[in-house]
Coordinates of C-alpha atoms in Angstrom, one line a residue:
Chain A
X1247 CA -0.1 0.1 -0.1
X1248 CA 3.3 2.5 0.9
X1249 CA 5.6 2.7 -1.1
X1250 CA 8.9 2.6 -0.1
X1251 CA 9.9 6.2 0.3
X1252 CA 6.5 7.3 2.1
X1253 CA 7.5 4.4 5.1
X1254 CA 10.5 5.7 4.7
X1255 CA 8.9 9.2 5.8
X1256 CA 6.5 7.4 8.3
X1257 CA 9.8 6.7 10.5
X1258 CA 11.4 9.8 9.8
X1259 CA 7.7 11.1 11.3
X1260 CA 7.8 8.9 14.6
X1261 CA 11.8 9.4 15.2
X1262 CA 11.4 13.1 15.5
X1263 CA 7.7 12.9 17.0
X1264 CA 10.1 10.6 19.4
X1265 CA 12.6 12.7 19.7
X1266 CA 10.9 16.0 20.0
X1267 CA 8.9 14.9 23.0
X1268 CA 11.6 13.3 24.9
X1269 CA 13.2 16.7 24.7
X1270 CA 10.2 18.1 25.0
X1271 CA 9.7 17.4 28.5
X1272 CA 12.8 17.7 29.2
X1273 CA 12.7 21.0 28.7
X1274 CA 9.1 21.4 29.4
X1275 CA 9.0 20.2 32.9
X1276 CA 11.3 22.6 34.4
X1277 CA 9.3 25.6 33.0
X1278 CA 6.0 24.1 33.6
X1279 CA 7.4 24.0 37.6
X1280 CA 9.2 27.3 37.2
X1281 CA 5.4 28.9 35.6
X1282 CA 3.4 27.1 38.3
X1283 CA 5.7 28.3 41.6
X1284 CA 5.8 32.0 40.2
X1285 CA 4.0 34.3 42.2
X1286 CA 6.2 37.4 40.5
X1287 CA 5.3 39.5 37.6
X1288 CA 7.3 38.1 35.3
X1289 CA 5.4 35.2 34.8
X1290 CA 2.5 37.1 32.9
X1291 CA 5.1 37.7 30.1
X1292 CA 6.6 33.7 30.6
X1293 CA 3.6 32.3 30.0
X1294 CA 2.6 34.8 27.1
X1295 CA 6.9 34.0 25.8
X1296 CA 5.6 29.3 25.9
X1297 CA 2.2 30.0 24.4
X1298 CA 3.4 32.5 21.2
X1299 CA 3.5 28.9 19.3
X1300 CA -0.3 28.2 19.4
X1301 CA -1.0 31.5 17.2
X1302 CA 2.2 32.2 15.2
X1303 CA 1.3 31.2 11.9
X1304 CA 4.2 28.6 11.1
X1305 CA 5.6 30.1 7.9
X1306 CA 6.4 33.2 10.7
X1307 CA 7.8 30.8 12.7
X1308 CA 9.9 29.3 10.2
X1309 CA 10.5 31.8 7.8
X1310 CA 12.4 33.3 11.5
X1311 CA 13.9 29.9 12.2
X1312 CA 15.3 29.6 8.6
X1313 CA 17.1 33.7 9.4
X1314 CA 18.1 33.3 12.7
X1315 CA 20.1 29.5 11.4
X1316 CA 20.9 31.0 8.4
X1317 CA 24.9 31.4 7.9
X1318 CA 24.1 35.5 8.5
X1319 CA 21.5 35.2 11.3
X1320 CA 22.8 34.5 15.2
X1321 CA 21.6 31.1 15.3
X1322 CA 23.8 30.0 12.7
X1323 CA 26.9 31.8 13.5
X1324 CA 26.9 30.1 16.6
X1325 CA 26.3 26.5 14.7
X1326 CA 28.8 27.3 13.1
X1327 CA 31.5 28.5 15.5
X1328 CA 30.8 24.8 17.2
X1329 CA 30.8 22.6 14.7
X1330 CA 27.7 21.4 13.9
X1331 CA 27.4 23.5 10.6
X1332 CA 24.3 25.1 9.7
X1333 CA 20.8 23.6 11.2
X1334 CA 17.7 24.1 8.1
X1335 CA 17.8 21.4 6.1
X1336 CA 18.5 18.6 8.8
X1337 CA 17.5 16.7 10.9
X1338 CA 18.8 18.5 13.5
X1339 CA 17.3 21.5 12.8
X1340 CA 13.7 20.7 12.8
X1341 CA 13.8 19.1 16.3
X1342 CA 14.9 22.3 17.3
X1343 CA 11.5 23.9 15.1
X1344 CA 9.3 21.4 16.7
X1345 CA 11.0 21.3 19.6
X1346 CA 9.4 25.3 20.1
X1347 CA 6.2 24.3 18.1
X1348 CA 5.0 22.3 20.2
X1349 CA 6.0 24.1 23.6
X1350 CA 3.1 25.3 24.4
X1351 CA 1.2 21.7 24.3
X1352 CA 3.9 20.3 26.7
X1353 CA 4.1 22.6 29.2
X1354 CA 0.7 23.4 29.6
X1355 CA -0.8 20.5 30.4
X1356 CA 1.9 20.3 32.7
X1357 CA 1.7 23.8 34.6
X1358 CA -2.0 22.9 35.2
X1359 CA -1.3 19.6 36.5
X1360 CA 1.4 21.4 38.9
X1361 CA -1.3 24.3 40.1
X1362 CA -3.5 21.4 40.9
X1363 CA -1.2 19.4 43.0
X1364 CA -1.5 23.2 45.8
X1365 CA 1.4 22.9 48.2
X1366 CA -0.1 21.0 50.9
X1367 CA 1.6 17.7 49.9
X1368 CA 4.8 19.3 49.2
X1369 CA 4.6 21.5 52.2
X1370 CA 4.4 18.3 53.9
X1371 CA 6.7 16.4 52.2
X1372 CA 9.3 19.5 53.6
X1373 CA 8.0 18.4 57.1
X1374 CA 9.0 14.8 56.4
X1375 CA 12.7 16.3 56.1
X1376 CA 12.2 15.1 51.7
X1377 CA 14.8 17.9 49.7
X1378 CA 13.5 20.5 47.2
X1379 CA 14.2 17.5 44.9
X1380 CA 13.1 14.5 46.2
X1381 CA 9.3 15.6 46.8
X1382 CA 9.4 16.8 43.9
X1383 CA 9.6 13.2 42.1
X1384 CA 8.3 11.1 44.3
X1385 CA 5.1 13.8 45.1
X1386 CA 4.5 16.2 42.6
X1387 CA 5.9 12.9 39.3
X1388 CA 3.1 11.0 40.3
X1389 CA 0.4 13.4 41.6
X1390 CA 0.9 14.8 38.3
X1391 CA 0.7 11.6 36.1
X1392 CA -1.8 12.3 33.9
X1393 CA -0.5 16.1 33.2
X1394 CA 2.4 14.2 32.1
X1395 CA 0.5 11.6 29.9
X1396 CA -1.8 14.4 27.9
X1397 CA 1.9 16.4 27.6
X1398 CA 3.4 13.7 25.4
X1399 CA 0.7 12.6 23.6
X1400 CA 0.0 16.1 23.3
X1401 CA 4.1 16.5 22.6
X1402 CA 3.7 13.7 20.0
X1403 CA 1.0 14.3 17.6
X1404 CA 1.5 17.5 17.4
X1405 CA 4.9 17.3 16.2
X1406 CA 3.8 14.6 13.5
X1407 CA 0.7 17.2 12.3
X1408 CA 3.1 19.8 11.5
X1409 CA 3.8 21.0 8.4
X1410 CA 4.4 24.8 7.7
X1411 CA 7.2 25.0 9.9
X1412 CA 8.8 21.6 8.2
X1413 CA 8.8 23.6 4.8
X1414 CA 10.4 26.4 5.2
X1415 CA 13.6 24.4 6.5
X1416 CA 13.2 21.6 6.2
X1417 CA 14.5 21.6 2.1
X1418 CA 12.6 17.8 1.7
X1419 CA 15.1 15.7 1.3
X1420 CA 14.7 12.3 1.9
X1421 CA 16.0 10.1 5.4
X1422 CA 16.6 13.4 6.6
X1423 CA 13.3 16.3 6.5
X1424 CA 10.8 14.6 3.9
X1425 CA 7.6 14.3 6.9
X1426 CA 4.8 12.2 6.0
X1427 CA 2.7 15.6 5.9
X1428 CA 5.2 17.3 3.4
X1429 CA 4.9 14.0 1.2
X1430 CA 1.6 13.9 1.1
X1431 CA 1.9 17.7 0.0
X1432 CA 4.1 16.4 -2.6
X1433 CA 1.7 13.7 -3.6
X1434 CA -0.6 16.3 -4.0
X1435 CA 1.2 18.5 -6.1
X1436 CA 2.1 16.0 -8.4
X1437 CA -1.6 15.4 -8.5
X1438 CA -1.1 11.7 -7.7
X1439 CA -4.6 12.0 -5.6
X1440 CA -4.2 7.6 -5.1
X1441 CA -0.7 7.6 -3.0
X1442 CA -1.8 11.7 -1.0
X1443 CA -5.4 9.1 -0.1
X1444 CA -3.3 6.6 1.0
X1445 CA -0.8 9.2 3.7
X1446 CA -4.1 11.4 4.4
X1447 CA -6.4 8.6 5.5
X1448 CA -3.8 6.8 7.4
X1449 CA -3.3 10.6 9.4
X1450 CA -6.9 11.3 9.9
X1451 CA -7.2 7.4 11.9
X1452 CA -4.1 8.1 13.5
X1453 CA -5.7 11.4 15.0
X1454 CA -9.1 10.1 16.1
X1455 CA -7.3 7.4 17.8
X1456 CA -4.6 10.0 19.8
X1457 CA -7.5 11.7 20.2
X1458 CA -9.9 9.3 21.8
X1459 CA -6.8 8.3 23.7
X1460 CA -6.3 11.1 25.5
X1461 CA -10.0 11.1 26.1
X1462 CA -10.6 7.8 27.7
X1463 CA -6.9 8.2 30.0
X1464 CA -8.3 11.7 31.2
X1465 CA -12.0 10.4 32.1
X1466 CA -10.3 7.6 33.6
X1467 CA -8.2 9.7 35.8
X1468 CA -10.7 12.6 36.9
X1469 CA -12.7 9.0 38.2
X1470 CA -10.3 7.7 39.7
Chain B
X37 CA -29.9 59.0 0.7
X38 CA -31.8 57.1 -2.3
X39 CA -29.1 58.5 -5.2
X40 CA -26.6 57.2 -2.7
X41 CA -27.8 54.4 -2.1
X42 CA -28.1 53.9 -6.1
X43 CA -23.8 54.7 -6.9
X44 CA -23.3 52.5 -4.5
X45 CA -25.4 49.5 -6.2
X46 CA -24.3 50.6 -9.7
X47 CA -20.5 51.3 -8.1
X48 CA -20.7 48.0 -7.0
X49 CA -21.9 46.1 -10.2
X50 CA -19.5 47.9 -12.3
X51 CA -16.9 46.8 -9.7
X52 CA -17.6 43.2 -9.7
X53 CA -17.7 43.3 -13.8
X54 CA -14.2 44.6 -14.0
X55 CA -12.9 42.5 -11.5
X56 CA -10.5 39.8 -13.0
X57 CA -9.5 36.9 -10.9
X58 CA -6.8 35.4 -12.4
X59 CA -4.4 32.9 -10.8
X60 CA -0.4 33.5 -11.7
X61 CA 2.5 30.4 -11.3
X62 CA 5.3 31.9 -8.2
X63 CA 7.5 32.3 -11.5
X64 CA 5.3 34.6 -12.9
X65 CA 4.2 36.7 -10.0
X66 CA 6.4 39.9 -10.4
X67 CA 5.8 40.7 -13.8
X68 CA 2.0 40.3 -13.6
X69 CA 2.0 42.6 -10.8
X70 CA 2.9 44.9 -13.6
X71 CA 1.1 43.9 -16.3
X72 CA -1.4 44.0 -14.2
X73 CA -1.1 47.7 -13.5
X74 CA -0.9 49.2 -16.9
X75 CA -3.6 46.6 -17.8
X76 CA -5.8 48.9 -15.0
X77 CA -4.7 51.8 -16.7
X78 CA -4.9 51.0 -20.5
X79 CA -8.6 48.7 -20.0
X80 CA -10.0 50.0 -16.7
X81 CA -10.8 46.8 -15.8
X82 CA -9.2 45.5 -12.4
X83 CA -7.0 41.4 -12.1
X84 CA -6.8 40.1 -8.9
X85 CA -3.9 38.8 -8.9
X86 CA -3.3 35.7 -6.4
X87 CA 0.8 34.0 -6.5
X88 CA 1.1 30.6 -5.9
X89 CA 1.8 26.3 -6.9
X90 CA 0.5 25.4 -10.9
X91 CA 0.2 22.1 -9.2
X92 CA -2.1 23.4 -5.9
X93 CA -3.8 25.7 -9.0
X94 CA -4.9 23.0 -10.0
X95 CA -6.7 21.1 -7.6
X96 CA -8.1 24.2 -6.1
X97 CA -9.1 25.1 -10.1
X98 CA -11.0 21.1 -10.6
X99 CA -12.6 22.0 -7.0
X100 CA -14.5 25.7 -7.9
X101 CA -12.4 28.1 -6.9
X102 CA -13.2 31.1 -7.9
X103 CA -10.6 31.7 -11.1
X104 CA -10.9 33.4 -14.2
X105 CA -8.0 32.3 -16.0
X106 CA -4.8 30.7 -14.9
X107 CA -1.8 31.5 -15.4
X108 CA 0.4 28.1 -15.7
X109 CA 4.4 27.8 -14.8
X110 CA 3.9 24.9 -17.7
X111 CA 2.1 24.0 -20.5
X112 CA 0.1 20.6 -19.5
X113 CA -1.9 22.2 -16.6
X114 CA -3.3 24.2 -18.9
X115 CA -3.5 21.1 -21.9
X116 CA -5.0 18.9 -19.1
X117 CA -7.6 21.5 -17.6
X118 CA -8.7 22.1 -20.9
X119 CA -9.1 18.2 -22.0
X120 CA -10.8 17.2 -18.3
X121 CA -13.7 20.3 -19.2
X122 CA -12.4 23.0 -16.8
X123 CA -10.6 25.2 -19.3
X124 CA -12.4 26.5 -22.1
X125 CA -11.1 25.5 -25.6
X126 CA -9.1 27.5 -27.9
X127 CA -7.9 29.8 -25.6
X128 CA -4.6 28.4 -24.6
X129 CA -1.4 30.4 -25.2
X130 CA 2.1 30.3 -24.5
X131 CA 2.7 33.6 -22.9
X132 CA 6.7 33.0 -22.0
X133 CA 9.6 30.8 -22.4
X134 CA 11.2 31.1 -18.8
X135 CA 14.8 30.6 -18.3
X136 CA 16.7 28.8 -16.0
X137 CA 19.7 30.0 -14.2
X138 CA 22.1 29.3 -11.7
X139 CA 22.6 31.8 -8.9
X140 CA 24.2 32.3 -5.8
X141 CA 23.6 35.2 -3.4
X142 CA 27.8 35.4 -3.1
X143 CA 29.1 37.7 -5.5
X144 CA 31.6 35.4 -7.6
X145 CA 30.5 32.3 -6.4
X146 CA 28.4 30.9 -10.1
X147 CA 30.7 31.2 -12.7
X148 CA 29.7 32.3 -16.5
X149 CA 30.0 29.6 -17.7
X150 CA 29.1 26.6 -14.3
X151 CA 31.8 25.5 -14.0
X152 CA 31.0 25.7 -9.9
X153 CA 29.1 21.9 -10.2
X154 CA 31.7 20.1 -11.2
X155 CA 34.3 22.6 -8.2
X156 CA 32.5 21.6 -5.9
X157 CA 32.9 23.6 -2.9
X158 CA 29.1 23.9 -1.0
X159 CA 26.8 22.3 0.6
X160 CA 23.3 22.7 -0.5
X161 CA 21.9 23.2 -3.9
X162 CA 19.0 24.4 -3.5
X163 CA 15.7 23.5 -6.7
X164 CA 11.7 24.2 -7.0
X165 CA 10.9 20.2 -6.7
X166 CA 11.8 18.2 -9.9
X167 CA 8.2 16.2 -9.5
X168 CA 6.0 18.5 -9.8
X169 CA 7.7 22.0 -10.9
X170 CA 9.0 23.0 -14.7
X171 CA 11.8 24.6 -13.8
X172 CA 12.9 21.8 -10.6
X173 CA 12.9 19.3 -13.8
X174 CA 14.5 21.9 -16.0
X175 CA 17.2 21.7 -13.8
X176 CA 17.5 18.4 -13.2
X177 CA 17.3 17.5 -16.9
X178 CA 20.2 20.2 -17.4
X179 CA 22.5 18.4 -14.3
X180 CA 22.1 15.2 -16.2
X181 CA 23.2 16.9 -19.6
X182 CA 26.4 18.5 -17.6
X183 CA 26.8 14.7 -16.5
X184 CA 26.7 16.1 -12.7
X185 CA 23.6 15.1 -11.5
X186 CA 24.8 11.6 -9.4
X187 CA 27.7 13.9 -8.2
X188 CA 25.6 16.8 -7.1
X189 CA 21.9 15.3 -5.9
X190 CA 23.0 14.1 -2.3
X191 CA 23.0 17.9 -2.0
X192 CA 20.1 19.2 -3.4
X193 CA 17.0 20.4 -1.0
X194 CA 13.8 20.1 -2.3
X195 CA 12.3 23.9 -2.0
X196 CA 7.8 23.4 -2.9
X197 CA 8.3 26.4 -6.5
X198 CA 10.8 28.4 -7.6
X199 CA 9.7 30.8 -5.1
X200 CA 10.9 29.2 -2.1
X201 CA 13.9 27.7 -4.3
X202 CA 15.5 31.4 -4.8
X203 CA 14.4 32.9 -0.3
X204 CA 16.6 29.1 0.6
X205 CA 19.3 31.2 -2.0
X206 CA 19.5 34.5 -0.6
X207 CA 19.3 34.0 2.6
X208 CA 21.9 31.8 2.2
X209 CA 21.5 28.2 3.6
X210 CA 21.8 27.3 -0.1
X211 CA 24.8 28.5 -1.2
X212 CA 23.9 28.2 -5.0
X213 CA 19.7 27.3 -6.7
X214 CA 18.5 26.8 -9.4
X215 CA 16.2 29.7 -9.7
X216 CA 14.4 31.2 -12.9
X217 CA 16.2 34.3 -14.5
X218 CA 12.9 36.9 -13.2
X219 CA 13.2 35.7 -10.3
X220 CA 17.0 37.3 -9.8
X221 CA 16.7 40.3 -12.8
X222 CA 16.3 43.7 -13.1
X223 CA 15.5 46.0 -15.4
X224 CA 17.1 44.1 -17.9
X225 CA 20.4 43.0 -15.0
X226 CA 21.4 40.8 -12.6
X227 CA 19.6 42.6 -9.4
X228 CA 22.6 40.6 -7.2
X229 CA 24.7 37.8 -6.7
X230 CA 26.3 36.2 -8.9
X231 CA 24.4 33.5 -12.0
X232 CA 25.1 31.5 -15.2
X233 CA 22.3 31.3 -17.2
X234 CA 22.2 28.0 -18.3
X235 CA 21.9 27.5 -22.1
X236 CA 18.5 26.5 -23.6
X237 CA 19.7 23.6 -25.0
X238 CA 20.8 21.5 -22.1
X239 CA 16.5 21.4 -21.0
X240 CA 13.2 20.7 -22.6
X241 CA 11.9 24.8 -23.0
X242 CA 10.3 26.1 -20.7
X243 CA 6.5 26.7 -22.1
X244 CA 4.6 29.0 -19.6
X245 CA 1.2 29.3 -20.8
X246 CA -2.1 31.0 -20.3
X247 CA -6.1 29.5 -20.5
X248 CA -9.6 31.6 -19.6
X249 CA -11.5 28.8 -17.8
X250 CA -14.5 28.0 -16.6
X251 CA -15.2 30.5 -14.8
X252 CA -14.2 33.2 -17.5
X253 CA -16.4 31.9 -19.9
X254 CA -18.0 35.1 -21.2
X255 CA -16.6 37.8 -18.6
X256 CA -15.3 40.8 -20.5
X257 CA -12.8 41.4 -17.7
X258 CA -11.2 37.6 -18.1
X259 CA -11.4 38.4 -22.4
X260 CA -9.5 41.6 -22.1
X261 CA -6.3 40.7 -19.7
X262 CA -6.3 37.5 -22.0
X263 CA -5.9 40.1 -24.7
X264 CA -3.2 42.2 -23.2
X265 CA -1.2 39.4 -22.2
X266 CA -0.6 39.1 -26.2
X267 CA -0.5 42.6 -26.4
X268 CA 2.9 44.0 -27.0
X269 CA 3.1 46.8 -24.3
X270 CA 3.4 43.3 -21.5
X271 CA 5.3 41.1 -24.1
X272 CA 7.3 44.2 -23.3
X273 CA 7.3 43.2 -19.8
X274 CA 8.1 40.3 -20.2
X275 CA 11.1 40.0 -21.8
X276 CA 12.5 42.8 -19.6
X277 CA 12.4 40.1 -16.8
X278 CA 14.2 37.4 -19.0
X279 CA 11.9 35.4 -20.2
X280 CA 11.1 35.0 -23.9
X281 CA 8.3 35.8 -26.4

């Protein structure tokens, strides 16, 4: 049903989404934790910056990333200086872009979960002489488990559905930057509608299953 | 009050009759804008231009997009639309023949014989997707004719259309790339960087055809636009951007 290049695109998409989600959990958890505990006026601007990819068109993000990560941009100069080379047209570049693009989808569920825990369980842990780090891992993380699940699923699914940014900075290179959404677009542009249907229908089923799983997990989490 | 209303009604009726919706291939956006200005000055009609990839326009037109005229980047799409009954027979004609150019934003990077392709010294070469963009297909034909395709293919970065290929090169992310001469030519001269105009015998001619679509049937503004496109005035503009006609 799928051609070898379709399969390569599917594999690449899964790889990108997995790497991105793992990085997002690493980066997003401390950010969400800070945001949930923050009382200063900084909270507003910081939350706004984190949420910006929600409202910015992917073309804006993609365009600025192309300029920033290019040879004349500050990020591009840094990566060249550091010996990594330039990020556009590489898998690494897509990972960076996806992390930025999906950040709110991971931070916001985590922040909500952390806020729902409140201060008391952590204060209790502190009176039992747990260090803040210990309290975080043995109290906050287990209590925020539904939040972590939601964040993981949303981060993964949103990265799979990414298109505009990849189109702007990817360069459509097989096995490096040609993800499923770009492959579908290619099929449509080339008027190969049969091949486009195969992948597009797969995406529809995938999105439905992901959101269904999310819904079921959430309703079970609430009941227990 | 009533006269004002009547005037308004008359005005909107006029405005509607005088507009032509044109879908324009991305590589032709600059000359199309200029031609639209002259068109408005000369005929009083207004051309509303939409720019994009020809394949995308095809899908949109087949699904009821309100375009009345298509200026395609190739000659196949208009023929296909005509065969499928979405375009009017007998209105198809070549409005421009595109020239391919190997271009770099850096001065002196591309020599005037294209030797840079053999010399190497670049990480990325941008081109429009050869699977569906005529300029991309022409680039692959030229590289094949030069026996450089296998060596250079791993350095390909493919843009969705020729406008994006230009963006990849202009931003310096690709050291060089195949773009349309029309994109880097301004007032008959190379605007910036360095370029090699690929000899026309290295690839099939890039014939760009225009066609009247079903939605433009019987619309005076659409007919006027197609006629104006063939006028010497429009052709002078088209040639000024490096096309042949």
